[in-house]
Short mmCIF file of C-alpha atoms and ligand atoms in Angstrom, two decimals:
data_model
loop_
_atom_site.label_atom_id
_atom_site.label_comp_id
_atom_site.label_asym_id
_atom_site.label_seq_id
_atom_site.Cartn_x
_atom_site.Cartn_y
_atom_site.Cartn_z
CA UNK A 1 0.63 -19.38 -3.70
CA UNK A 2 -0.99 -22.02 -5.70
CA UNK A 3 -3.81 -20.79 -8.16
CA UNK A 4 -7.17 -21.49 -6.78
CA UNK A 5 -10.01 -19.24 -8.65
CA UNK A 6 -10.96 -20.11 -12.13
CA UNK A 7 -9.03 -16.57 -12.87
CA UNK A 8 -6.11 -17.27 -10.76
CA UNK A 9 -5.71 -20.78 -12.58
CA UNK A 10 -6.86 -18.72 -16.44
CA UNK A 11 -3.86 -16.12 -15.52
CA UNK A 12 -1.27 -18.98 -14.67
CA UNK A 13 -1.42 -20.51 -18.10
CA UNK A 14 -1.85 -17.25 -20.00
CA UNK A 15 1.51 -16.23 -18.25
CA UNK A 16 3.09 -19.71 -19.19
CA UNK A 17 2.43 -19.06 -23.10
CA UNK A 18 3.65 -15.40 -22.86
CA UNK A 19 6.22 -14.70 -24.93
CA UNK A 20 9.65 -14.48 -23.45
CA UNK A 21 11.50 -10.75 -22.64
CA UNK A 22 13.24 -10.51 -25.50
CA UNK A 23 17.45 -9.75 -25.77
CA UNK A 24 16.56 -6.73 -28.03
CA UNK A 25 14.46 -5.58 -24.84
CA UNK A 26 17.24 -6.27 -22.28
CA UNK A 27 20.00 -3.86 -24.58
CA UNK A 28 17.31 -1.56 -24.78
CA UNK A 29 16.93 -1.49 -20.94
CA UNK A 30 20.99 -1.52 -20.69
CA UNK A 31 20.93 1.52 -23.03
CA UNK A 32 17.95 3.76 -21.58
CA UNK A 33 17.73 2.49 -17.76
CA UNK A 34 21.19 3.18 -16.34
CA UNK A 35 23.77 6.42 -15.85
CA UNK A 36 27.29 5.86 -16.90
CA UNK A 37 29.38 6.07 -14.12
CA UNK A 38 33.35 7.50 -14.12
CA UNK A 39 35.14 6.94 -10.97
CA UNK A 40 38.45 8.68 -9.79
CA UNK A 41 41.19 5.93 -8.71
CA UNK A 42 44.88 7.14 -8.39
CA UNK A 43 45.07 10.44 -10.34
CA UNK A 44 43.27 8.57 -13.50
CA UNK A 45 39.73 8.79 -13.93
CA UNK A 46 38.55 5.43 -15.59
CA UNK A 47 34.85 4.74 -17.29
CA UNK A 48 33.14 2.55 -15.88
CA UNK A 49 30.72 1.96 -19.11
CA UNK A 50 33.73 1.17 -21.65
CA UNK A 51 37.19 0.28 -19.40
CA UNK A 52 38.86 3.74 -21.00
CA UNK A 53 41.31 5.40 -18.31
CA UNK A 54 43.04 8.94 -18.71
CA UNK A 55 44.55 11.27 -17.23
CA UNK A 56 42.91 14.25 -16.29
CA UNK A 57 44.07 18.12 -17.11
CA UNK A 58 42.78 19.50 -14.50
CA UNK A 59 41.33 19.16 -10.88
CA UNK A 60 38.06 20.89 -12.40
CA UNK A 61 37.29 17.74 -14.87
CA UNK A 62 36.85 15.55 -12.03
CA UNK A 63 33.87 17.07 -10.44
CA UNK A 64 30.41 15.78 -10.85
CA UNK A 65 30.07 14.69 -14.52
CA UNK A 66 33.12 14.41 -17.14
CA UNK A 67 33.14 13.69 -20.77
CA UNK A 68 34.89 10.26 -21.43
CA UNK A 69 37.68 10.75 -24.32
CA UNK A 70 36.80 7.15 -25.66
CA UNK A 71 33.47 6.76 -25.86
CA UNK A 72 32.02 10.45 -25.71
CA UNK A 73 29.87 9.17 -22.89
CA UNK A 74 28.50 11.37 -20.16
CA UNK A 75 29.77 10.14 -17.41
CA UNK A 76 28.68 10.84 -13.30
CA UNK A 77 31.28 10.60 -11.29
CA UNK A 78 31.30 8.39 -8.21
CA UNK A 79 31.50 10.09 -5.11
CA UNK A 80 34.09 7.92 -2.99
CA UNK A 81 36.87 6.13 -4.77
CA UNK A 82 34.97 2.95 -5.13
CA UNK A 83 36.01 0.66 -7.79
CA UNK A 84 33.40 -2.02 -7.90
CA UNK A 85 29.85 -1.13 -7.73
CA UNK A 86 26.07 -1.98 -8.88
CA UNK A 87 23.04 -0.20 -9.79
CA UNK A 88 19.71 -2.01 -9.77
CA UNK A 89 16.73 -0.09 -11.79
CA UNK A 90 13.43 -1.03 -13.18
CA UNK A 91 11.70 -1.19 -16.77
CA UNK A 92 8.62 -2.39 -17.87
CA UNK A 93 7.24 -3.94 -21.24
CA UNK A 94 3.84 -2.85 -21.83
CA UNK A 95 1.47 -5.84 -23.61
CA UNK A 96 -1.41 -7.56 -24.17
CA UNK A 97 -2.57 -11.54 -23.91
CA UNK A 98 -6.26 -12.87 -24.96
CA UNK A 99 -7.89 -10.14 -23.03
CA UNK A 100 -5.42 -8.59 -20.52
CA UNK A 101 -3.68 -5.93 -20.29
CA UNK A 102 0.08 -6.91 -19.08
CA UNK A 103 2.36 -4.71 -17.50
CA UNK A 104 5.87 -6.76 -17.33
CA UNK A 105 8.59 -5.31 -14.85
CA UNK A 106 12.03 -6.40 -15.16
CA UNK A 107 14.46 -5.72 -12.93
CA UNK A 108 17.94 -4.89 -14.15
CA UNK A 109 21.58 -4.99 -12.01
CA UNK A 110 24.64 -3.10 -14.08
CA UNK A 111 27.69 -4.01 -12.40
CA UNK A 112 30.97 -2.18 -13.07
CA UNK A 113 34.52 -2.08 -11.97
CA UNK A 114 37.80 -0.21 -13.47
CA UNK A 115 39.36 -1.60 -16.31
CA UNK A 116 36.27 -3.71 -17.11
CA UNK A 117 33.16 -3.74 -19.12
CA UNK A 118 29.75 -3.24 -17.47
CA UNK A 119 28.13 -6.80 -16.77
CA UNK A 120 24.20 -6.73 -16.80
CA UNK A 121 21.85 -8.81 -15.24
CA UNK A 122 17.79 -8.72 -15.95
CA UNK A 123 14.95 -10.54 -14.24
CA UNK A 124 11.20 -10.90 -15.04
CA UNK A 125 10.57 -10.49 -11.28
CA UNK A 126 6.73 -8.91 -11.75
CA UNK A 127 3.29 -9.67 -14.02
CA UNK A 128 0.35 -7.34 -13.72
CA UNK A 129 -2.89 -9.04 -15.41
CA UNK A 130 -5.28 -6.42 -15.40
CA UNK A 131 -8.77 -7.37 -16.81
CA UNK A 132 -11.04 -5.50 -18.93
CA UNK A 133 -12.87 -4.23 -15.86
CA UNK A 134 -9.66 -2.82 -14.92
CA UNK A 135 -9.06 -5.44 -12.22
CA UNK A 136 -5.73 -6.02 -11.78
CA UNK A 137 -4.02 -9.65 -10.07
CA UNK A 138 -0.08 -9.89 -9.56
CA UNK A 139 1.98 -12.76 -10.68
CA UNK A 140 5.68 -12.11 -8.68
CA UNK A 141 8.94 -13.92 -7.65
CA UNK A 142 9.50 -14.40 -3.87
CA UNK A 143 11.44 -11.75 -1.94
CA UNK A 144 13.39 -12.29 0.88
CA UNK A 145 11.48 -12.13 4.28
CA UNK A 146 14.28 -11.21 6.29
CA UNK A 147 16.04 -8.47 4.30
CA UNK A 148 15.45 -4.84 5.12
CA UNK A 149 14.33 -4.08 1.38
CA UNK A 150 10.87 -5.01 0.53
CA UNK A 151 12.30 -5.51 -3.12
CA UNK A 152 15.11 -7.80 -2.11
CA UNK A 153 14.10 -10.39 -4.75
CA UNK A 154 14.77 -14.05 -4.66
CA UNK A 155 15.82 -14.68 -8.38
CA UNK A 156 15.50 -18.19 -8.67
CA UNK A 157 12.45 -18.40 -7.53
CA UNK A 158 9.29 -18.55 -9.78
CA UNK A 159 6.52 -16.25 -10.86
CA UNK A 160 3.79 -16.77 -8.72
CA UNK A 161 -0.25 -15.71 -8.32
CA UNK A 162 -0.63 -13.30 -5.34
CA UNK A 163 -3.75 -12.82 -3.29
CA UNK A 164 -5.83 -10.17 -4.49
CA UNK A 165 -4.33 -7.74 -1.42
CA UNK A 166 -0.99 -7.80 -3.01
CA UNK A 167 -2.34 -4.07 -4.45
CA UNK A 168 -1.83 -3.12 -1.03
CA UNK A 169 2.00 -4.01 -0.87
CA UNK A 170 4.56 -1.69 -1.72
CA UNK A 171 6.10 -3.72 -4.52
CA UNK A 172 3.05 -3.60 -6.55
CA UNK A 173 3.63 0.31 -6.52
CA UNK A 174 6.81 -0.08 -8.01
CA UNK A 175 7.46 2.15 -10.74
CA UNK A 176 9.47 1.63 -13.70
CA UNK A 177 11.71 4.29 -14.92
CA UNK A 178 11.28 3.65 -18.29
CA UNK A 179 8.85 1.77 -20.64
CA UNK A 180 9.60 -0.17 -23.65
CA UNK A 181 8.71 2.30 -26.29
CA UNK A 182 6.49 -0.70 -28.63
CA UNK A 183 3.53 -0.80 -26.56
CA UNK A 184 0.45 -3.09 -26.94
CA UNK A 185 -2.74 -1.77 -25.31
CA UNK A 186 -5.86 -3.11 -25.36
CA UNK A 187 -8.82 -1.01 -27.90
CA UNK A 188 -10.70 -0.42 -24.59
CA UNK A 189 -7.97 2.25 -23.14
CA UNK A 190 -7.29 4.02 -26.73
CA UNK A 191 -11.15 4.78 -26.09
CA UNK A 192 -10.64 6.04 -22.51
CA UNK A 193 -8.13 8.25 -23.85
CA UNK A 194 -4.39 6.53 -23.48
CA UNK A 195 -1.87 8.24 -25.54
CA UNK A 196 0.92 6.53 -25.05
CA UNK A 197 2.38 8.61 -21.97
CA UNK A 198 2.72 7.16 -18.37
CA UNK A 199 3.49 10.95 -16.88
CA UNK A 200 5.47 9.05 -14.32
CA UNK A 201 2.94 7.34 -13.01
CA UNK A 202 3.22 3.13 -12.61
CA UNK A 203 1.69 1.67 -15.66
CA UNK A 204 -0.36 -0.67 -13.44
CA UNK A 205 -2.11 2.11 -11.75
CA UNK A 206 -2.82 4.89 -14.50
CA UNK A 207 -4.21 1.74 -17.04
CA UNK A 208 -6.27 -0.57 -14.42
CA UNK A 209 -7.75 3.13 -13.35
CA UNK A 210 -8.66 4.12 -16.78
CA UNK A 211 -10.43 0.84 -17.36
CA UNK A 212 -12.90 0.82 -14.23
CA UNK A 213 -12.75 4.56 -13.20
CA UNK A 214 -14.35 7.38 -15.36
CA UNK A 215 -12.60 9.97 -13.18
CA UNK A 216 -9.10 9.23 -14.66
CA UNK A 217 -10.60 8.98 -17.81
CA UNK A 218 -11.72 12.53 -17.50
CA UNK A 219 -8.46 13.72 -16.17
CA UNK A 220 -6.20 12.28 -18.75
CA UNK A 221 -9.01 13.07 -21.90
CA UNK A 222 -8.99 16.83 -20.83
CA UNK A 223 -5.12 16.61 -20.24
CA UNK A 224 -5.35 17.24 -16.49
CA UNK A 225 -1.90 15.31 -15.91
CA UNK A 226 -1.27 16.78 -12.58
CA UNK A 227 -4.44 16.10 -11.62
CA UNK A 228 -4.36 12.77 -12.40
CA UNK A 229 -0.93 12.27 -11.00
CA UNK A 230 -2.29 13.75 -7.28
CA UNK A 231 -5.38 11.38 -7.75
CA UNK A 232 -3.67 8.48 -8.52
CA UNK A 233 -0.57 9.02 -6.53
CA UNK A 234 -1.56 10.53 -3.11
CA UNK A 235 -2.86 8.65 -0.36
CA UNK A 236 -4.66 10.67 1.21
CA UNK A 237 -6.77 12.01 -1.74
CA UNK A 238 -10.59 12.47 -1.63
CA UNK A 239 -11.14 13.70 -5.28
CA UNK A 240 -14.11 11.38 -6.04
CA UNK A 241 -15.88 13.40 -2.62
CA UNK A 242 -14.63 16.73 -4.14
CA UNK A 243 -15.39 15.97 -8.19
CA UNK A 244 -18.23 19.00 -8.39
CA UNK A 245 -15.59 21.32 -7.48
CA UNK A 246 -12.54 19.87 -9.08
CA UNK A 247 -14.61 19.64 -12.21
CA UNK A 248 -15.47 23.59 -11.46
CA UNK A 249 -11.50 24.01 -11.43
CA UNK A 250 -11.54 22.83 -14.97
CA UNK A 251 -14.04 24.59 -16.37
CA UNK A 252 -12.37 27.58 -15.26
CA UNK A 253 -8.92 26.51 -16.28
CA UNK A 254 -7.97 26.91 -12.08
CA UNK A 255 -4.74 26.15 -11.84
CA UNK A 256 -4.59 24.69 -8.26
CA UNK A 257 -0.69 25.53 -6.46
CA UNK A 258 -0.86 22.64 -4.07
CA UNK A 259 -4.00 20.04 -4.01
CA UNK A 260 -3.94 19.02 -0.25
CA UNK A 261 -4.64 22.65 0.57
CA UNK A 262 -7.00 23.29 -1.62
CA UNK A 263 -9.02 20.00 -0.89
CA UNK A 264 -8.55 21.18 3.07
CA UNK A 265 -10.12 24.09 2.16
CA UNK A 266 -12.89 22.75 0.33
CA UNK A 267 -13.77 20.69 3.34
CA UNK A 268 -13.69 24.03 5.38
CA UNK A 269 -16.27 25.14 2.95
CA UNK A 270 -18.51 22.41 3.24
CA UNK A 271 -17.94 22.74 7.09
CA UNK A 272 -19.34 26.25 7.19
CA UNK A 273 -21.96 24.74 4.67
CA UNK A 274 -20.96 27.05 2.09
CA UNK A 275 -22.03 26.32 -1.62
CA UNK A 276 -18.92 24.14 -3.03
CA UNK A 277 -20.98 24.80 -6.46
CA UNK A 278 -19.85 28.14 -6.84
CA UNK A 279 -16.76 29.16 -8.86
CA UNK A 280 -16.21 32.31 -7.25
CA UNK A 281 -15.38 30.46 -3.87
CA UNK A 282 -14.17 27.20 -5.25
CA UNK A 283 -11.75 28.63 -7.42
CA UNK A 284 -9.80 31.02 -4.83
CA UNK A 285 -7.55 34.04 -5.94
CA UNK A 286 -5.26 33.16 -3.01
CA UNK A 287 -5.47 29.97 -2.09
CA UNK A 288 -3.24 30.14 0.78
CA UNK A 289 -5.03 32.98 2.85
CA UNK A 290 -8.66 32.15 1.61
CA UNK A 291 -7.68 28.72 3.47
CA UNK A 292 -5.98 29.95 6.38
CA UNK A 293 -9.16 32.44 6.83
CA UNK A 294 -11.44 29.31 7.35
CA UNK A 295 -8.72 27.74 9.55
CA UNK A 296 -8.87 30.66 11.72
CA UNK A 297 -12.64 31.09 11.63
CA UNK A 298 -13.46 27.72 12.41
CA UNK A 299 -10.49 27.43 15.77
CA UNK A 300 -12.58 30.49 16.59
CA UNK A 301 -16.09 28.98 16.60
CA UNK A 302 -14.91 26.03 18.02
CA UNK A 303 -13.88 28.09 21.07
CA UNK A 304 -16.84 29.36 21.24
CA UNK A 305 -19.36 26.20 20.89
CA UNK A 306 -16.43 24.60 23.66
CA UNK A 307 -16.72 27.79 25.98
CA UNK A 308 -20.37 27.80 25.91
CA UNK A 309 -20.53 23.98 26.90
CA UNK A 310 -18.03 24.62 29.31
CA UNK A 311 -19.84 27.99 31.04
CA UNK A 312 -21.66 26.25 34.12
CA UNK A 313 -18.31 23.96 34.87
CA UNK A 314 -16.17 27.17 34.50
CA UNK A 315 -18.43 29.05 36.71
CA UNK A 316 -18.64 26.34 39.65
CA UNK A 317 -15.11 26.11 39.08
CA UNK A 318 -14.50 29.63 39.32
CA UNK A 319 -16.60 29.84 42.83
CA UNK A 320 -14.59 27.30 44.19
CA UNK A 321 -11.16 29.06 42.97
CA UNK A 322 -12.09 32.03 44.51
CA UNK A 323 -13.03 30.85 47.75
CA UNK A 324 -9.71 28.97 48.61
CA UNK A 325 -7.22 31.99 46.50
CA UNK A 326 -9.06 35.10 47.22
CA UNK A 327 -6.63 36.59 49.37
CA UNK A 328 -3.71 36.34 47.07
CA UNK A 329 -5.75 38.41 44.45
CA UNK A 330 -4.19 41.52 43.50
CA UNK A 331 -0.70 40.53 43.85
CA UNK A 332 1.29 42.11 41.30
CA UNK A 333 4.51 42.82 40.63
CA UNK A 334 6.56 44.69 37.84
CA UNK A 335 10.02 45.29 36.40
CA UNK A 336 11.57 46.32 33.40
CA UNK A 337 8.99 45.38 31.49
CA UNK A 338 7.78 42.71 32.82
CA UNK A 339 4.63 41.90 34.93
CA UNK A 340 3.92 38.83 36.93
CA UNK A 341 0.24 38.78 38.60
CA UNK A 342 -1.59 36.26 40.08
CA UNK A 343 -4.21 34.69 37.69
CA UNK A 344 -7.84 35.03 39.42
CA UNK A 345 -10.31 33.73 36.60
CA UNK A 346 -10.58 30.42 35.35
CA UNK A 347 -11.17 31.91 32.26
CA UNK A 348 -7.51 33.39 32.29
CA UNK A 349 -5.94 29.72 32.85
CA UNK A 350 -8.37 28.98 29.57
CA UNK A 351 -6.32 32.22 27.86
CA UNK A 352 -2.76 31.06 29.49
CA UNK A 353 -3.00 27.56 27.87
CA UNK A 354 -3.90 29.00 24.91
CA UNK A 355 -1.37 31.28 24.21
CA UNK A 356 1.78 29.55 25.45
CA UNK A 357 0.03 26.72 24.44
CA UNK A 358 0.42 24.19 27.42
CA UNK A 359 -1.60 22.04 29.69
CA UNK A 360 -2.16 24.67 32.61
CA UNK A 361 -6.11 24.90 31.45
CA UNK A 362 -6.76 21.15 30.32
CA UNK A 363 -4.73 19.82 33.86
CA UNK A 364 -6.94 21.81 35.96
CA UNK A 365 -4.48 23.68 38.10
CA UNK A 366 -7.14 25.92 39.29
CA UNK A 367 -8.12 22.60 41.52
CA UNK A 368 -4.49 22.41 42.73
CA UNK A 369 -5.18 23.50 46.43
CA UNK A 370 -0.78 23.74 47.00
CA UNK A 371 -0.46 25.66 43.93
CA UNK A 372 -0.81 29.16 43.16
CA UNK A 373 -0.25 30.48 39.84
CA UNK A 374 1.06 33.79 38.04
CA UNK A 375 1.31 34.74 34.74
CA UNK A 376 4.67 36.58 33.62
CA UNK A 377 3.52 38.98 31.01
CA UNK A 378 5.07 41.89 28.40
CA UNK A 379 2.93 44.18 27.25
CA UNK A 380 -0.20 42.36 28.65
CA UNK A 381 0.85 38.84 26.31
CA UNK A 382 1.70 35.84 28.16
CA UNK A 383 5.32 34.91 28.20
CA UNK A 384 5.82 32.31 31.01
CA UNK A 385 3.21 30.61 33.61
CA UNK A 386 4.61 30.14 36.84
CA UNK A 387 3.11 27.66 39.53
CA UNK A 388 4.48 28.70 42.85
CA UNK A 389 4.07 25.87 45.98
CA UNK A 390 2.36 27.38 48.68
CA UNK A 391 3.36 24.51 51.58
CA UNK A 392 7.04 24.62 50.23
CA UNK A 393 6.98 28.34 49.53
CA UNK A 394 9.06 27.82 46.18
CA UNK A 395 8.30 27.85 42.82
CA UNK A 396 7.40 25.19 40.91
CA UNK A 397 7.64 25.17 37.42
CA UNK A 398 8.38 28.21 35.40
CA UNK A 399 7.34 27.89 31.64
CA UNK A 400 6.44 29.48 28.47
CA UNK A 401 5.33 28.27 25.00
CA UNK A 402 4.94 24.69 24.88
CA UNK A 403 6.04 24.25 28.21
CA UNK A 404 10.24 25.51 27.10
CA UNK A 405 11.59 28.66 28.82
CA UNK A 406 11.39 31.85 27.47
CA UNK A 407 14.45 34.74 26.64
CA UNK A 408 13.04 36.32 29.66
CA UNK A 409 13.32 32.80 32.23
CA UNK A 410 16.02 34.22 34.21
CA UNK A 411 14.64 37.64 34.90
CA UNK A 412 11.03 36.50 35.94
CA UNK A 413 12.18 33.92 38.59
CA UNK A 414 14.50 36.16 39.80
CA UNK A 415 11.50 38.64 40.26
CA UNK A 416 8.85 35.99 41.49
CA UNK A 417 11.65 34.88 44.29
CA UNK A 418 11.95 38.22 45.27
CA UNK A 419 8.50 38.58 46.03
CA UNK A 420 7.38 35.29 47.39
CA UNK A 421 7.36 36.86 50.71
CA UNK A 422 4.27 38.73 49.79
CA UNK A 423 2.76 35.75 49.32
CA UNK A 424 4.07 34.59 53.04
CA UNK A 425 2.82 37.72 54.52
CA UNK A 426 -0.73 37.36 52.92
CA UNK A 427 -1.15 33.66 53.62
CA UNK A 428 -0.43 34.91 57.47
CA UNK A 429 -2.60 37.48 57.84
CA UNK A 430 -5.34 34.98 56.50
CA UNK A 431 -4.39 32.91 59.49
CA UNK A 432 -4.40 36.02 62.05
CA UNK A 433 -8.05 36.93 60.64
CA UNK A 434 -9.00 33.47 61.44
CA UNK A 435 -7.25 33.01 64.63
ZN1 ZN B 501 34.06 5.48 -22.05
#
């Protein structure tokens, strides 16, 4: 897009009197960026990085990485027995102009084939401009709309302003996998603590963050890298909400085993409005089960507040259940090992769903005036629900957790068809009363 905002348009001719990537920078990148690759072609294994071929003495040499004979280099060996191929990889050079901080990336293609040197390509295909108030705009090259990649470059194109939302596009989190070691940084981020060290994070992100976010600069002056890296890296982060307690951690030198648990669990905390000041319960033994406790507690109260709501609907329910099933209570029937009985609460269609964890409860089959339902049990636990059709005299559906079949299917239909005459019988004898 064409440069619009007084910045936009200051950033645009800053970038035109930049200096250009130099070639000692594009043999560094050739040198520090890329594997060396051997490939396997007709009994000879052949470097890709300096044309040698040899022989080799055994099978074993030709597994995953050999030793070329020429050039000493150590080389991964392609899988198939491909003799022209590319790697593409990114670098970055690290600088400053008037009063930005510049991250460059340059993207770099290494293309090799047997009995030929590696050819290299590199392209400028990225500018970060972040300001001293850490703000960051994006000069890029186009990409291609209609390619899968959201990095498929167009390299002829030129570097161009991007809208401020540009942060938002996976490109701009594009990180290098190395930095040109003769970095220029602005006096600003010495001050908030920069040493030097990306700790695999994009350069963009870790130095626009230290300039406008004292939370990074705390993590990376008290050497919380992992920290930092979760912070800066995860998307679904709420450190700044959690900062008393994480700050807690490091006072206490907690070493945290996996951050989106432990932030769950701090949220628990807060949910049971317990004191997220306190090191004792911020700073968990076991992590794991202290969190899984809450999980557990919470379901449970939950269940509770949901029952209680649910009491005077249950109970008009339950009248009305009762009235049109009554006489099929009681029916029971048993064999090895396993009970089916009819279910006469509401309550128990609340326990059924729960347990096998399907939608007999939420669907309100208690309402269904064809259906009559049974609950196939071992040792008093729920293994399958069955819904039996009263008008068809058949069964219906016959389920267990999450609505698949159980080890025990076969068995319990076999022992509800058995006994769906008792169902007949009873449903008659209601009649005869009435008649
Ligand atoms: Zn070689």
């Amino acid at each position: 897009m064409k440069p619009h905002t007084t910045t936009e348009k200051h950033i645009v001719s800053l970038s035109a009197s930049l200096a250009p990537i130099t070639p000692e920078m594009h043999t560094w990148a050739e040198q520090s960026v890329f594997l060396k690759w051997g490939v396997l072609s007709r009994g000879k294994i052949h470097c890709l990085d300096c044309g040698h071929a040899w022989k080799p003495e055994s099978q074993k040499q030709s597994l995953k990485f050999t030793k070329c004979t020429q050039c000493k280099g150590k080389l991964k060996m392609h899988g198939c027995n491909q003799v022209y191929f590319k790697e593409i990889e990114y670098s970055a050079v690290v600088t400053v102009q008037a009063d930005f901080q510049v991250v460059r990336i340059i993207c770099s293609t290494k293309q090799m084939k047997k009995n030929c040197l590696p050819s290299y390509y590199h392209k400028e295909v990225m500018q970060h401009w972040i300001s001293q108030k850490g703000e960051v705009r994006t000069m890029s090259l186009s990409t291609n709309v209609f390619s899968q990649a959201y990095d498929a470059w167009q390299y002829y194109s030129p570097l161009e302003i991007r809208p401020k939302d540009f942060q938002n596009s996976p490109k701009y989190r594009i990180s290098p996998y190395r930095v040109y070691p003769r970095l220029k940084v602005l006096p600003d981020l010495k001050r908030n603590g920069f040493k030097r060290a990306f700790y695999n994070i994009a350069p963009q992100v870790v130095l626009s963050s230290l300039l406008k976010d004292p939370i990074s600069e705390t993590l990376l002056k008290t050497g919380q890298v992992s920290w930092l890296r979760y912070y800066l890296h995860s998307h679904d982060q709420h450190i700044r909400l959690n900062w008393q307690a994480v700050k807690i951690c490091l006072k206490n030198k907690y070493t945290v085993s996996d951050f989106g648990i432990w932030e769950d669990y701090i949220e628990l905390l807060r949910w049971f409005k317990k004191d997220t000041g306190s090191a004792l319960l911020v700073c968990p033994e076991n992590l794991n089960q202290e969190h899984d406790k809450l999980v557990q507690r919470k379901r449970e109260l939950q269940r509770k507040k949901y029952l209680k709501e649910m009491r005077a609907e249950i109970q008009q329910a339950q009248t009305l259940y009762a009235q049109e099933k009554k006489q099929f209570f009681g029916l029971c029937f048993s064999e090895a090992g396993i009970t089916i009985s009819v279910l006469e609460n509401v309550t128990e269609f609340m326990q059924e769903g729960d347990s096998l964890k399907h939608c007999v409860f939420t669907n309100e089959y208690f309402k269904k005036k064809d259906s009559l339902l049974f609950s196939a049990r071992i040792d008093n636990t729920p293994v399958e629900t069955i819904e039996v059709s009263l008008s068809k005299m058949e069964i219906a559906q016959c389920r267990g957790l999450k609505n698949n079949y159980s080890k025990h299917h076969k068995v319990i239909l076999n022992l509800m068809k058995k006994n769906l005459y008792q169902i007949r019988s009873r449903m008659k004898k209601q009649k005869a009363v009435k008649a």
